[in-house]
């Protein structure tokens, strides 16, 4: 446990939200430094650091930026603060606790992609976070870090907070853009990818809050420094949100590649009431479930992919031995059914059927065919829709049936 | 139909300021619905007309957008809009017992409002409070690590 947090270092300080305090510990130095470099060099530095997106997909950040075509203007940034994947509560922590760290990251990104307009799309429930961000933006504007000719350079930047209004789907990047455009949050087909044709038809980068918060530290300390943490393919550190049946749920920032067991027992204080663990959701509700015998797994992108799951947003939920897995997946299918935007039939109908069939099993009216039906519905959803919400529902559904088939069968026989 | 409702001068100024951050008027719809919500306490069809007129959109379009989202305060909500998280991480931390207690205490079902208009009750999806479950929101405020006793105290404080 020798690692000293970087992103969450000052989060518990009384004045962590204030400009003066942020400036007192090297604040906005990374942004200044980046503006002294060429945008291309900033992109190369971020590429060299190996930083990967912290929202869920783990796409290399620098590479994403390099997809922006050089000749199309204007360019937009949408900072994804929609944080709606069940289990995840890390971005809220950064936004509410250290907003200037995020703003500095946004400035660095906007310089790199040559964007003069950034939006922070924050979920509607985070009213406090939106208020804190607006105040921080005002402070940064007064200092000349946001607005016309920032840091005295020939570069203008506006950052505007857009509040969402209660829709999981708006965390999906194309849905987020349609929402900012003033529409129902319906995702759009890719390609064209947002980097080429995104917000208002213009090149757009969507980056997660935690991803952007990494940037000031990479600018200040360099790519080599960043790469000393984590693994070769998953460099750096990550905030893991740990919830469920643990003694000390919360956000823990650690180098990638740490073992799941260490996170659960050394950081989150082990399981409540000394119970045994039955299962662990490793990266948010849409990631395939792990059994307790996989607890030694390393928490990085490639190790989880090799185990058939995903690091996702780094949201770990521990389920103890008393948890009914049928009940657990019913709750999640209910969630995905509710949150499906309804655009694509396989998702709109599929999530509904998954919920209904699991509910039937839960009530003791399940039939022998139901389990195969569930898996077949998953087949008919995955990869057959505009966005990945269908996959986000089908992946856990499939994994719960395959991993805990005995529990489903026991309920069907009752 | 005559438009009776209008935004106050201060909010109209705020509206004009919001427009400066977007390349077109339509994009200001979500923030404008927030202004309507603040001004009138909720967004109803009349509020949709106010937003539509300001943004040169049809009221039907605005209503379509409004009803896609669940978080705008609507006319049926109580003065105190109680939203308890029912998603897995809160559910395994007994948030459904909190819902049952609230139903019992307020004498209403989920999706209803008390007769005096004071409280409405909703079961909502993940509030990003999984580390402090069970959680609920009342209007814009978060209440976390809930117990039955804590819920009673919160309700008491809102009387």
Coordinates of C-alpha atoms in Angstrom, one line a residue:
Chain A
X1 CA 0.0 0.0 0.0
X2 CA 2.9 2.3 -0.7
X3 CA 1.2 4.2 -3.5
X4 CA 0.4 7.8 -2.7
X5 CA -2.8 8.9 -4.5
X6 CA -2.4 11.5 -7.3
X7 CA -5.9 12.3 -8.5
X8 CA -7.4 12.1 -5.0
X9 CA -4.4 13.6 -3.1
X10 CA -6.1 16.8 -2.0
X11 CA -9.7 15.7 -2.1
X12 CA -10.2 15.7 1.6
X13 CA -8.7 19.1 2.2
X14 CA -11.2 21.7 3.4
X15 CA -10.4 24.1 0.6
X16 CA -9.9 21.6 -2.2
X17 CA -12.5 23.2 -4.4
X18 CA -10.9 26.7 -4.3
X19 CA -8.7 28.3 -6.9
X20 CA -6.1 29.7 -4.4
X21 CA -5.7 26.3 -2.8
X22 CA -5.4 24.6 -6.2
X23 CA -2.7 27.1 -7.3
X24 CA -0.8 26.5 -4.0
X25 CA 0.1 23.0 -5.1
X26 CA 1.3 23.6 -8.7
X27 CA -2.2 24.1 -10.0
X28 CA -2.6 25.1 -13.7
X29 CA 1.2 24.6 -14.3
X30 CA 0.4 21.6 -16.5
X31 CA -1.9 23.7 -18.6
X32 CA 0.7 26.5 -18.9
X33 CA 3.3 24.0 -19.9
X34 CA 1.0 22.5 -22.6
X35 CA 0.3 25.9 -24.1
X36 CA 4.0 26.4 -24.5
X37 CA 4.2 23.2 -26.6
X38 CA 2.7 22.6 -30.0
X39 CA -0.7 20.8 -29.9
X40 CA 0.9 17.9 -31.8
X41 CA 3.6 17.5 -29.1
X42 CA 0.9 17.4 -26.4
X43 CA -0.9 14.6 -28.3
X44 CA 2.4 12.7 -28.7
X45 CA 3.2 13.1 -25.0
X46 CA -0.3 11.8 -24.0
X47 CA 0.1 8.9 -26.5
X48 CA 3.5 8.1 -25.0
X49 CA 2.1 8.0 -21.5
X50 CA -0.3 5.2 -22.6
X51 CA -3.3 6.8 -20.8
X52 CA -6.5 4.9 -21.6
X53 CA -10.0 6.2 -21.3
X54 CA -11.4 5.8 -17.8
X55 CA -15.1 5.9 -18.7
X56 CA -15.4 2.2 -19.6
X57 CA -14.0 1.4 -23.0
X58 CA -10.3 1.9 -22.2
X59 CA -9.5 3.4 -25.6
X60 CA -6.1 5.1 -25.8
X61 CA -6.7 8.8 -25.2
X62 CA -3.9 10.3 -27.3
X63 CA -4.9 8.1 -30.2
X64 CA -8.5 9.2 -30.0
X65 CA -7.4 12.8 -30.2
X66 CA -5.2 12.1 -33.2
X67 CA -8.4 11.1 -35.2
X68 CA -9.5 14.8 -35.3
X69 CA -9.1 15.8 -39.0
X70 CA -6.7 18.8 -39.3
X71 CA -8.8 20.8 -41.7
X72 CA -12.3 20.7 -40.1
X73 CA -13.3 23.5 -37.8
X74 CA -14.7 24.1 -35.2
X75 CA -13.7 21.2 -32.9
X76 CA -15.6 20.4 -29.8
X77 CA -14.8 18.6 -26.5
X78 CA -17.5 17.0 -24.4
X79 CA -16.3 16.1 -20.9
X80 CA -18.4 13.1 -19.9
X81 CA -19.6 13.7 -16.4
X82 CA -22.8 11.7 -16.8
X83 CA -21.5 8.9 -14.5
X84 CA -24.4 6.6 -14.7
X85 CA -23.0 3.1 -14.8
X86 CA -24.4 1.4 -11.7
X87 CA -21.5 0.9 -9.2
X88 CA -19.5 3.9 -10.4
X89 CA -19.2 7.0 -8.2
X90 CA -15.7 8.3 -8.8
X91 CA -16.3 11.2 -11.2
X92 CA -18.7 12.8 -8.8
X93 CA -15.9 12.7 -6.2
X94 CA -13.5 14.6 -8.5
X95 CA -16.1 17.1 -9.7
X96 CA -17.3 17.9 -6.2
X97 CA -13.9 17.7 -4.5
X98 CA -11.3 19.0 -7.0
X99 CA -13.0 20.8 -9.9
X100 CA -10.0 22.7 -10.9
X101 CA -8.1 19.5 -11.6
X102 CA -10.8 18.7 -14.1
X103 CA -10.8 22.2 -15.6
X104 CA -7.1 22.1 -16.1
X105 CA -7.4 18.7 -17.8
X106 CA -10.0 20.2 -20.1
X107 CA -7.8 23.1 -21.0
X108 CA -4.9 20.7 -21.9
X109 CA -7.2 18.6 -24.0
X110 CA -8.7 21.6 -25.8
X111 CA -5.3 22.9 -26.7
X112 CA -4.2 19.5 -28.0
X113 CA -7.3 19.1 -30.2
X114 CA -7.5 22.9 -30.9
X115 CA -11.0 23.2 -29.6
X116 CA -12.3 26.6 -28.5
X117 CA -15.5 25.2 -27.0
X118 CA -15.9 22.5 -24.3
X119 CA -19.0 21.3 -22.7
X120 CA -19.2 19.5 -19.4
X121 CA -22.2 17.2 -19.7
X122 CA -23.0 16.4 -16.1
X123 CA -25.9 14.2 -15.0
X124 CA -28.9 16.1 -13.7
X125 CA -28.8 14.6 -10.3
X126 CA -25.4 16.2 -9.7
X127 CA -26.9 19.6 -9.0
X128 CA -24.2 20.3 -6.4
X129 CA -21.4 19.2 -8.8
X130 CA -22.8 21.5 -11.5
X131 CA -22.9 24.4 -9.1
X132 CA -19.3 23.8 -8.0
X133 CA -18.1 23.5 -11.6
X134 CA -19.8 26.8 -12.5
X135 CA -18.1 28.6 -9.6
X136 CA -14.7 27.0 -10.5
X137 CA -15.2 28.1 -14.2
X138 CA -15.9 31.6 -13.0
X139 CA -12.7 31.6 -10.9
X140 CA -10.7 30.4 -13.8
X141 CA -12.2 33.0 -16.0
X142 CA -11.2 35.7 -13.6
X143 CA -7.6 34.4 -13.7
X144 CA -7.5 34.4 -17.5
X145 CA -7.3 30.6 -17.7
X146 CA -10.6 30.4 -19.5
X147 CA -12.1 32.9 -21.9
X148 CA -10.3 35.1 -24.5
X149 CA -6.6 34.7 -25.0
X150 CA -6.0 32.2 -22.2
X151 CA -2.7 32.4 -20.3
X152 CA -1.9 35.4 -22.6
X153 CA -1.7 33.1 -25.6
X154 CA -3.6 33.6 -28.9
X155 CA -6.1 30.9 -28.0
X156 CA -9.7 31.3 -26.8
X157 CA -11.6 28.7 -24.8
X158 CA -15.1 28.6 -23.4
X159 CA -16.2 25.9 -21.0
X160 CA -20.0 25.5 -20.4
X161 CA -21.8 23.2 -18.1
X162 CA -24.8 21.3 -19.6
X163 CA -26.9 19.4 -17.1
X164 CA -28.4 16.2 -18.2
X165 CA -31.8 15.1 -16.9
X166 CA -31.8 11.5 -15.8
X167 CA -31.0 9.2 -18.7
X168 CA -28.3 6.5 -18.4
X169 CA -28.0 6.4 -22.2
X170 CA -26.6 9.9 -22.2
X171 CA -23.3 8.5 -20.9
X172 CA -23.0 6.9 -24.3
X173 CA -21.0 9.3 -26.4
X174 CA -23.2 9.8 -29.4
X175 CA -26.3 10.0 -27.2
X176 CA -24.5 12.6 -25.1
X177 CA -24.0 14.7 -28.2
X178 CA -27.6 14.5 -29.4
X179 CA -28.6 15.5 -25.9
X180 CA -26.3 18.5 -26.0
X181 CA -27.8 19.4 -29.4
X182 CA -31.2 19.7 -27.6
X183 CA -32.8 16.4 -28.5
X184 CA -33.9 13.2 -26.9
X185 CA -30.8 11.3 -26.0
X186 CA -30.9 8.8 -28.9
X187 CA -27.5 7.3 -29.9
X188 CA -26.3 7.6 -33.5
X189 CA -24.7 5.0 -35.7
X190 CA -20.9 4.9 -36.0
X191 CA -19.2 5.5 -38.4
X192 CA -19.0 8.4 -38.8
X193 CA -17.2 8.5 -35.5
X194 CA -17.6 11.7 -33.4
X195 CA -13.9 12.6 -33.9
X196 CA -14.8 13.1 -37.5
X197 CA -18.4 14.1 -37.4
X198 CA -19.8 14.7 -33.9
X199 CA -21.5 17.6 -32.1
X200 CA -23.3 19.9 -34.6
X201 CA -21.7 17.7 -37.3
X202 CA -18.2 18.8 -36.3
X203 CA -15.2 16.9 -35.1
X204 CA -15.7 16.1 -31.4
X205 CA -13.8 14.4 -28.6
X206 CA -15.7 12.9 -25.7
X207 CA -13.5 12.2 -22.7
X208 CA -14.4 11.0 -19.2
X209 CA -13.8 13.2 -16.1
X210 CA -11.1 10.9 -14.6
X211 CA -9.3 10.6 -18.0
X212 CA -9.1 14.4 -18.2
X213 CA -8.0 14.7 -14.5
X214 CA -5.0 12.6 -15.3
X215 CA -3.7 15.2 -17.9
X216 CA -2.2 17.9 -15.6
X217 CA -0.1 15.2 -13.9
X218 CA 1.1 13.8 -17.1
X219 CA 2.0 17.3 -18.4
X220 CA 3.9 18.1 -15.2
X221 CA 5.7 14.8 -14.7
X222 CA 6.1 13.3 -18.1
X223 CA 5.2 10.1 -19.9
X224 CA 8.0 8.0 -18.3
X225 CA 6.8 9.0 -14.8
X226 CA 3.3 8.0 -15.6
X227 CA 4.3 4.6 -17.1
X228 CA 6.2 3.6 -13.9
X229 CA 2.7 2.9 -12.5
X230 CA 0.5 0.1 -13.6
X231 CA 1.3 -2.5 -16.3
X232 CA 2.8 -2.2 -19.7
X233 CA -0.6 -2.2 -21.5
X234 CA -2.5 -0.5 -18.7
X235 CA -0.2 2.3 -17.5
X236 CA -1.0 4.6 -14.6
X237 CA -3.3 4.6 -11.7
X238 CA -7.1 4.3 -11.5
X239 CA -9.8 5.1 -9.1
X240 CA -11.8 2.0 -8.1
X241 CA -15.3 2.6 -6.7
X242 CA -15.9 -0.3 -4.3
X243 CA -19.5 -1.0 -3.2
X244 CA -21.7 -3.9 -2.0
X245 CA -21.1 -6.1 0.9
X246 CA -17.7 -4.7 2.1
X247 CA -16.8 -3.0 5.4
X248 CA -15.4 0.1 3.9
X249 CA -17.0 1.0 0.6
X250 CA -15.5 4.0 -1.2
X251 CA -13.2 5.3 -3.9
X252 CA -9.6 4.0 -3.8
X253 CA -6.9 5.2 -6.2
X254 CA -4.3 2.6 -6.9
X255 CA -1.9 1.6 -9.7
X256 CA -3.5 -0.5 -12.4
X257 CA -2.6 -4.2 -12.1
X258 CA -3.3 -4.4 -8.4
X259 CA -5.0 -7.7 -7.3
X260 CA -8.7 -7.6 -6.8
X261 CA -8.2 -9.4 -3.5
X262 CA -5.9 -6.7 -2.2
X263 CA -8.5 -4.0 -3.2
X264 CA -11.3 -5.8 -1.4
X265 CA -9.5 -6.9 1.7
X266 CA -6.7 -4.3 2.2
X267 CA -8.5 -1.2 1.0
X268 CA -12.2 -1.9 1.3
X269 CA -11.8 -3.7 4.7
X270 CA -13.1 -7.1 3.7
X271 CA -16.6 -8.5 3.6
X272 CA -19.2 -7.4 6.1
X273 CA -20.1 -9.7 9.0
X274 CA -17.2 -11.9 8.0
X275 CA -19.3 -13.5 5.3
X276 CA -17.8 -15.3 2.3
X277 CA -17.8 -13.7 -1.1
X278 CA -20.0 -15.3 -3.7
X279 CA -19.4 -13.1 -6.8
X280 CA -17.8 -9.8 -7.8
X281 CA -18.8 -7.3 -10.5
X282 CA -15.4 -6.1 -11.6
X283 CA -16.1 -2.9 -13.7
X284 CA -19.7 -1.7 -13.4
X285 CA -23.0 -3.5 -13.7
X286 CA -22.6 -4.2 -17.4
X287 CA -19.4 -6.2 -17.0
X288 CA -19.6 -10.0 -16.9
X289 CA -19.5 -11.3 -13.3
X290 CA -16.5 -13.0 -11.6
X291 CA -16.7 -15.9 -9.2
X292 CA -14.9 -15.8 -5.9
X293 CA -12.2 -18.2 -7.2
X294 CA -11.1 -15.4 -9.6
X295 CA -10.3 -13.0 -6.8
X296 CA -6.6 -13.0 -7.4
X297 CA -7.1 -11.5 -10.8
X298 CA -5.0 -8.4 -11.7
X299 CA -7.2 -5.3 -12.2
X300 CA -6.0 -4.0 -15.5
X301 CA -7.6 -3.9 -19.0
X302 CA -5.9 -7.0 -20.5
X303 CA -6.2 -9.3 -17.5
X304 CA -9.9 -8.7 -17.2
X305 CA -10.4 -9.1 -20.9
X306 CA -8.5 -12.4 -20.7
X307 CA -10.9 -13.6 -18.0
X308 CA -13.9 -12.8 -20.3
X309 CA -14.9 -9.6 -18.4
X310 CA -13.9 -5.9 -18.5
X311 CA -12.2 -3.3 -16.3
X312 CA -15.0 -1.0 -17.4
X313 CA -15.2 2.1 -15.2
X314 CA -13.5 0.3 -12.4
X315 CA -16.6 -0.1 -10.3
X316 CA -16.3 -3.1 -8.1
X317 CA -19.4 -4.5 -6.4
X318 CA -18.9 -7.4 -3.9
X319 CA -21.8 -9.8 -3.5
X320 CA -21.7 -12.0 -0.4
X321 CA -22.7 -15.6 0.0
X322 CA -26.3 -14.7 0.9
X323 CA -27.0 -12.8 -2.3
X324 CA -29.5 -14.4 -4.6
X325 CA -28.0 -14.1 -8.1
X326 CA -31.4 -14.4 -9.8
X327 CA -32.7 -11.5 -7.8
X328 CA -29.5 -9.5 -8.6
X329 CA -29.7 -10.0 -12.3
X330 CA -33.4 -9.3 -12.3
X331 CA -32.6 -5.9 -10.7
X332 CA -30.1 -5.1 -13.4
X333 CA -32.3 -6.3 -16.3
X334 CA -35.1 -4.0 -14.9
X335 CA -32.5 -1.2 -15.0
X336 CA -31.5 -1.8 -18.6
X337 CA -35.1 -2.2 -19.7
X338 CA -35.9 1.1 -18.1
X339 CA -32.9 2.9 -19.6
X340 CA -33.2 1.5 -23.2
X341 CA -33.9 4.5 -25.4
X342 CA -36.2 2.4 -27.5
X343 CA -34.7 3.2 -30.8
X344 CA -33.6 -0.3 -31.8
X345 CA -36.0 -3.2 -31.6
X346 CA -33.5 -5.9 -30.3
X347 CA -32.7 -3.7 -27.3
X348 CA -36.1 -2.2 -26.6
X349 CA -37.8 -5.6 -26.8
X350 CA -34.8 -7.7 -25.7
X351 CA -34.2 -5.9 -22.4
X352 CA -38.0 -6.2 -21.7
X353 CA -38.0 -9.9 -22.3
X354 CA -34.9 -10.5 -20.2
X355 CA -36.5 -8.7 -17.3
X356 CA -39.8 -10.5 -17.7
X357 CA -38.3 -14.0 -18.0
X358 CA -36.0 -13.5 -15.0
X359 CA -39.0 -12.1 -13.0
X360 CA -41.0 -15.2 -13.9
X361 CA -38.1 -17.5 -12.7
X362 CA -37.8 -15.4 -9.5
X363 CA -41.5 -15.9 -8.8
X364 CA -41.2 -19.7 -9.2
X365 CA -43.0 -19.9 -12.6
X366 CA -39.9 -20.5 -14.7
X367 CA -39.8 -23.3 -17.2
X368 CA -37.0 -25.5 -18.4
X369 CA -36.7 -23.6 -21.7
X370 CA -36.3 -20.3 -20.0
X371 CA -32.5 -20.4 -19.5
X372 CA -31.9 -21.2 -23.1
X373 CA -34.4 -18.6 -24.1
X374 CA -32.5 -16.0 -22.1
X375 CA -29.2 -16.9 -23.8
X376 CA -30.9 -16.8 -27.2
X377 CA -32.3 -13.4 -26.6
X378 CA -28.8 -12.3 -25.6
X379 CA -27.6 -13.6 -29.0
X380 CA -30.2 -11.6 -30.7
X381 CA -29.3 -8.4 -28.9
X382 CA -25.5 -8.3 -28.9
X383 CA -23.9 -6.5 -31.9
X384 CA -27.3 -5.9 -33.5
X385 CA -28.1 -2.3 -32.3
X386 CA -26.9 1.2 -32.8
X387 CA -25.2 1.5 -29.5
X388 CA -23.9 -0.9 -26.9
X389 CA -26.7 -0.6 -24.3
X390 CA -28.0 -4.0 -25.6
X391 CA -24.6 -5.5 -25.1
X392 CA -24.4 -3.9 -21.6
X393 CA -27.5 -5.8 -20.7
X394 CA -26.7 -9.1 -22.5
X395 CA -23.2 -9.4 -21.2
X396 CA -24.1 -9.7 -17.5
X397 CA -27.3 -11.7 -18.3
X398 CA -25.3 -14.3 -20.1
X399 CA -22.5 -14.4 -17.5
X400 CA -25.0 -14.8 -14.6
X401 CA -26.8 -17.7 -16.3
X402 CA -23.5 -19.4 -17.3
X403 CA -21.8 -18.9 -14.0
X404 CA -24.7 -19.5 -11.6
X405 CA -26.9 -21.8 -13.7
X406 CA -27.5 -23.9 -10.6
X407 CA -29.2 -21.0 -8.8
X408 CA -31.5 -20.4 -11.7
X409 CA -32.3 -24.1 -12.0
X410 CA -33.0 -24.4 -8.3
X411 CA -35.6 -21.7 -8.6
X412 CA -37.2 -23.3 -11.7
X413 CA -37.5 -26.6 -9.9
X414 CA -39.3 -25.1 -6.9
Chain B
X1 CA -53.7 30.1 -27.3
X2 CA -52.6 33.0 -25.2
X3 CA -49.4 32.6 -23.4
X4 CA -49.8 33.5 -19.8
X5 CA -46.5 32.3 -18.4
X6 CA -43.2 34.1 -18.9
X7 CA -39.7 34.0 -17.5
X8 CA -38.6 36.7 -15.2
X9 CA -36.3 39.4 -16.4
X10 CA -33.3 37.9 -14.6
X11 CA -34.0 34.5 -16.1
X12 CA -34.4 35.9 -19.5
X13 CA -31.0 37.5 -19.2
X14 CA -29.6 34.2 -18.1
X15 CA -31.3 32.6 -21.2
X16 CA -29.6 35.1 -23.5
X17 CA -26.3 34.3 -21.8
X18 CA -26.8 30.6 -22.3
X19 CA -27.4 31.1 -26.0
X20 CA -23.9 32.6 -26.4
X21 CA -22.4 29.2 -25.6
X22 CA -24.1 27.4 -28.5
X23 CA -24.0 27.7 -32.3
X24 CA -27.8 27.4 -32.6
X25 CA -30.8 28.0 -30.5
X26 CA -32.1 24.4 -30.3
X27 CA -29.1 23.3 -28.4
X28 CA -30.1 25.6 -25.5
X29 CA -33.2 23.4 -24.9
X30 CA -32.0 21.4 -21.9
X31 CA -30.7 24.5 -20.1
X32 CA -33.8 26.4 -21.0
X33 CA -36.0 23.7 -19.5
X34 CA -34.0 24.1 -16.3
X35 CA -34.8 27.8 -16.3
X36 CA -38.5 27.0 -16.7
X37 CA -38.2 24.5 -13.9
X38 CA -36.6 27.1 -11.6
X39 CA -39.1 29.8 -12.6
X40 CA -42.3 27.9 -12.1
X41 CA -41.2 25.1 -9.8
X42 CA -42.0 22.4 -12.4
X43 CA -42.2 21.9 -16.2
X44 CA -45.7 21.3 -17.6
X45 CA -47.1 21.7 -21.1
X46 CA -47.4 25.5 -20.5
X47 CA -43.7 25.5 -19.5
X48 CA -43.0 23.7 -22.8
X49 CA -44.7 26.5 -24.7
X50 CA -42.5 29.0 -22.9
X51 CA -39.4 27.2 -23.9
X52 CA -40.6 26.5 -27.4
X53 CA -41.4 30.2 -28.0
X54 CA -38.0 31.3 -26.8
X55 CA -36.2 28.7 -29.0
X56 CA -38.3 28.8 -32.1
X57 CA -39.3 25.2 -31.6
X58 CA -42.7 23.6 -31.6
X59 CA -44.3 22.9 -28.2
X60 CA -44.7 19.2 -29.3
X61 CA -41.0 18.9 -30.0
X62 CA -40.2 20.4 -26.6
X63 CA -42.7 18.1 -24.8
X64 CA -41.1 15.1 -26.7
X65 CA -37.7 16.0 -25.3
X66 CA -39.0 16.7 -21.8
X67 CA -40.6 13.3 -21.5
X68 CA -37.5 11.4 -22.7
X69 CA -35.8 12.5 -19.5
X70 CA -36.9 11.6 -16.0
X71 CA -35.2 14.3 -13.9
X72 CA -37.1 17.4 -14.7
X73 CA -39.6 18.3 -12.0
X74 CA -43.1 17.8 -13.2
X75 CA -46.4 19.2 -12.1
X76 CA -47.4 16.1 -10.1
X77 CA -44.3 16.1 -8.0
X78 CA -44.5 17.2 -4.4
X79 CA -42.8 20.2 -2.8
X80 CA -40.4 17.7 -1.6
X81 CA -39.6 15.2 -4.3
X82 CA -38.3 12.0 -2.7
X83 CA -36.2 9.8 -5.1
X84 CA -34.9 6.6 -3.6
X85 CA -32.3 4.6 -5.5
X86 CA -33.6 1.1 -6.3
X87 CA -30.7 -0.2 -8.4
X88 CA -28.7 -3.2 -7.4
X89 CA -26.0 -1.6 -5.2
X90 CA -28.6 0.2 -3.1
X91 CA -31.0 -2.6 -3.3
X92 CA -28.5 -5.0 -1.7
X93 CA -28.1 -2.4 1.0
X94 CA -31.8 -2.5 1.8
X95 CA -33.0 0.6 -0.1
X96 CA -36.2 -1.2 -0.9
X97 CA -37.0 -1.3 2.9
X98 CA -36.5 2.4 2.8
X99 CA -39.1 2.7 0.0
X100 CA -41.5 0.4 1.9
X101 CA -41.1 2.5 5.0
X102 CA -41.7 5.8 3.1
X103 CA -44.8 4.3 1.4
X104 CA -46.1 3.4 4.8
X105 CA -45.2 6.6 6.5
X106 CA -46.5 8.9 3.8
X107 CA -49.5 6.7 3.0
X108 CA -48.8 6.8 -0.8
X109 CA -47.5 4.4 -3.4
X110 CA -44.4 5.0 -5.6
X111 CA -45.4 7.5 -8.3
X112 CA -47.8 9.3 -6.0
X113 CA -48.0 12.6 -4.0
X114 CA -49.4 13.2 -0.6
X115 CA -52.8 14.9 -0.5
X116 CA -51.3 18.1 0.9
X117 CA -48.9 18.2 -2.0
X118 CA -45.9 18.1 0.3
X119 CA -44.2 14.8 -0.6
X120 CA -44.0 12.7 -3.7
X121 CA -42.2 9.3 -3.9
X122 CA -40.2 7.8 -6.7
X123 CA -38.0 4.8 -7.0
X124 CA -35.2 5.9 -9.3
X125 CA -32.1 4.4 -10.9
X126 CA -28.5 4.5 -9.8
X127 CA -27.6 7.9 -8.2
X128 CA -23.9 7.3 -8.2
X129 CA -23.9 6.9 -4.4
X130 CA -23.1 3.2 -4.4
X131 CA -20.3 3.7 -1.8
X132 CA -22.8 5.4 0.6
X133 CA -25.8 3.1 -0.1
X134 CA -28.6 3.2 0.5
X135 CA -29.2 6.6 -0.9
X136 CA -31.9 9.0 -1.9
X137 CA -32.3 12.5 -3.2
X138 CA -34.9 15.0 -2.1
X139 CA -35.1 17.7 -4.7
X140 CA -31.4 18.6 -5.3
X141 CA -30.0 17.2 -2.1
X142 CA -28.4 13.8 -1.5
X143 CA -29.1 11.8 1.6
X144 CA -26.8 8.8 2.0
X145 CA -26.0 5.8 4.3
X146 CA -29.7 5.8 5.1
X147 CA -31.4 4.0 8.0
X148 CA -35.1 3.9 8.8
X149 CA -34.4 6.2 11.8
X150 CA -32.4 8.6 9.6
X151 CA -35.3 8.8 7.1
X152 CA -37.7 9.6 9.9
X153 CA -35.4 12.4 11.1
X154 CA -35.1 13.8 7.5
X155 CA -38.9 13.8 7.0
X156 CA -39.3 15.5 10.4
X157 CA -36.8 18.2 9.4
X158 CA -38.8 19.0 6.3
X159 CA -42.1 19.7 8.0

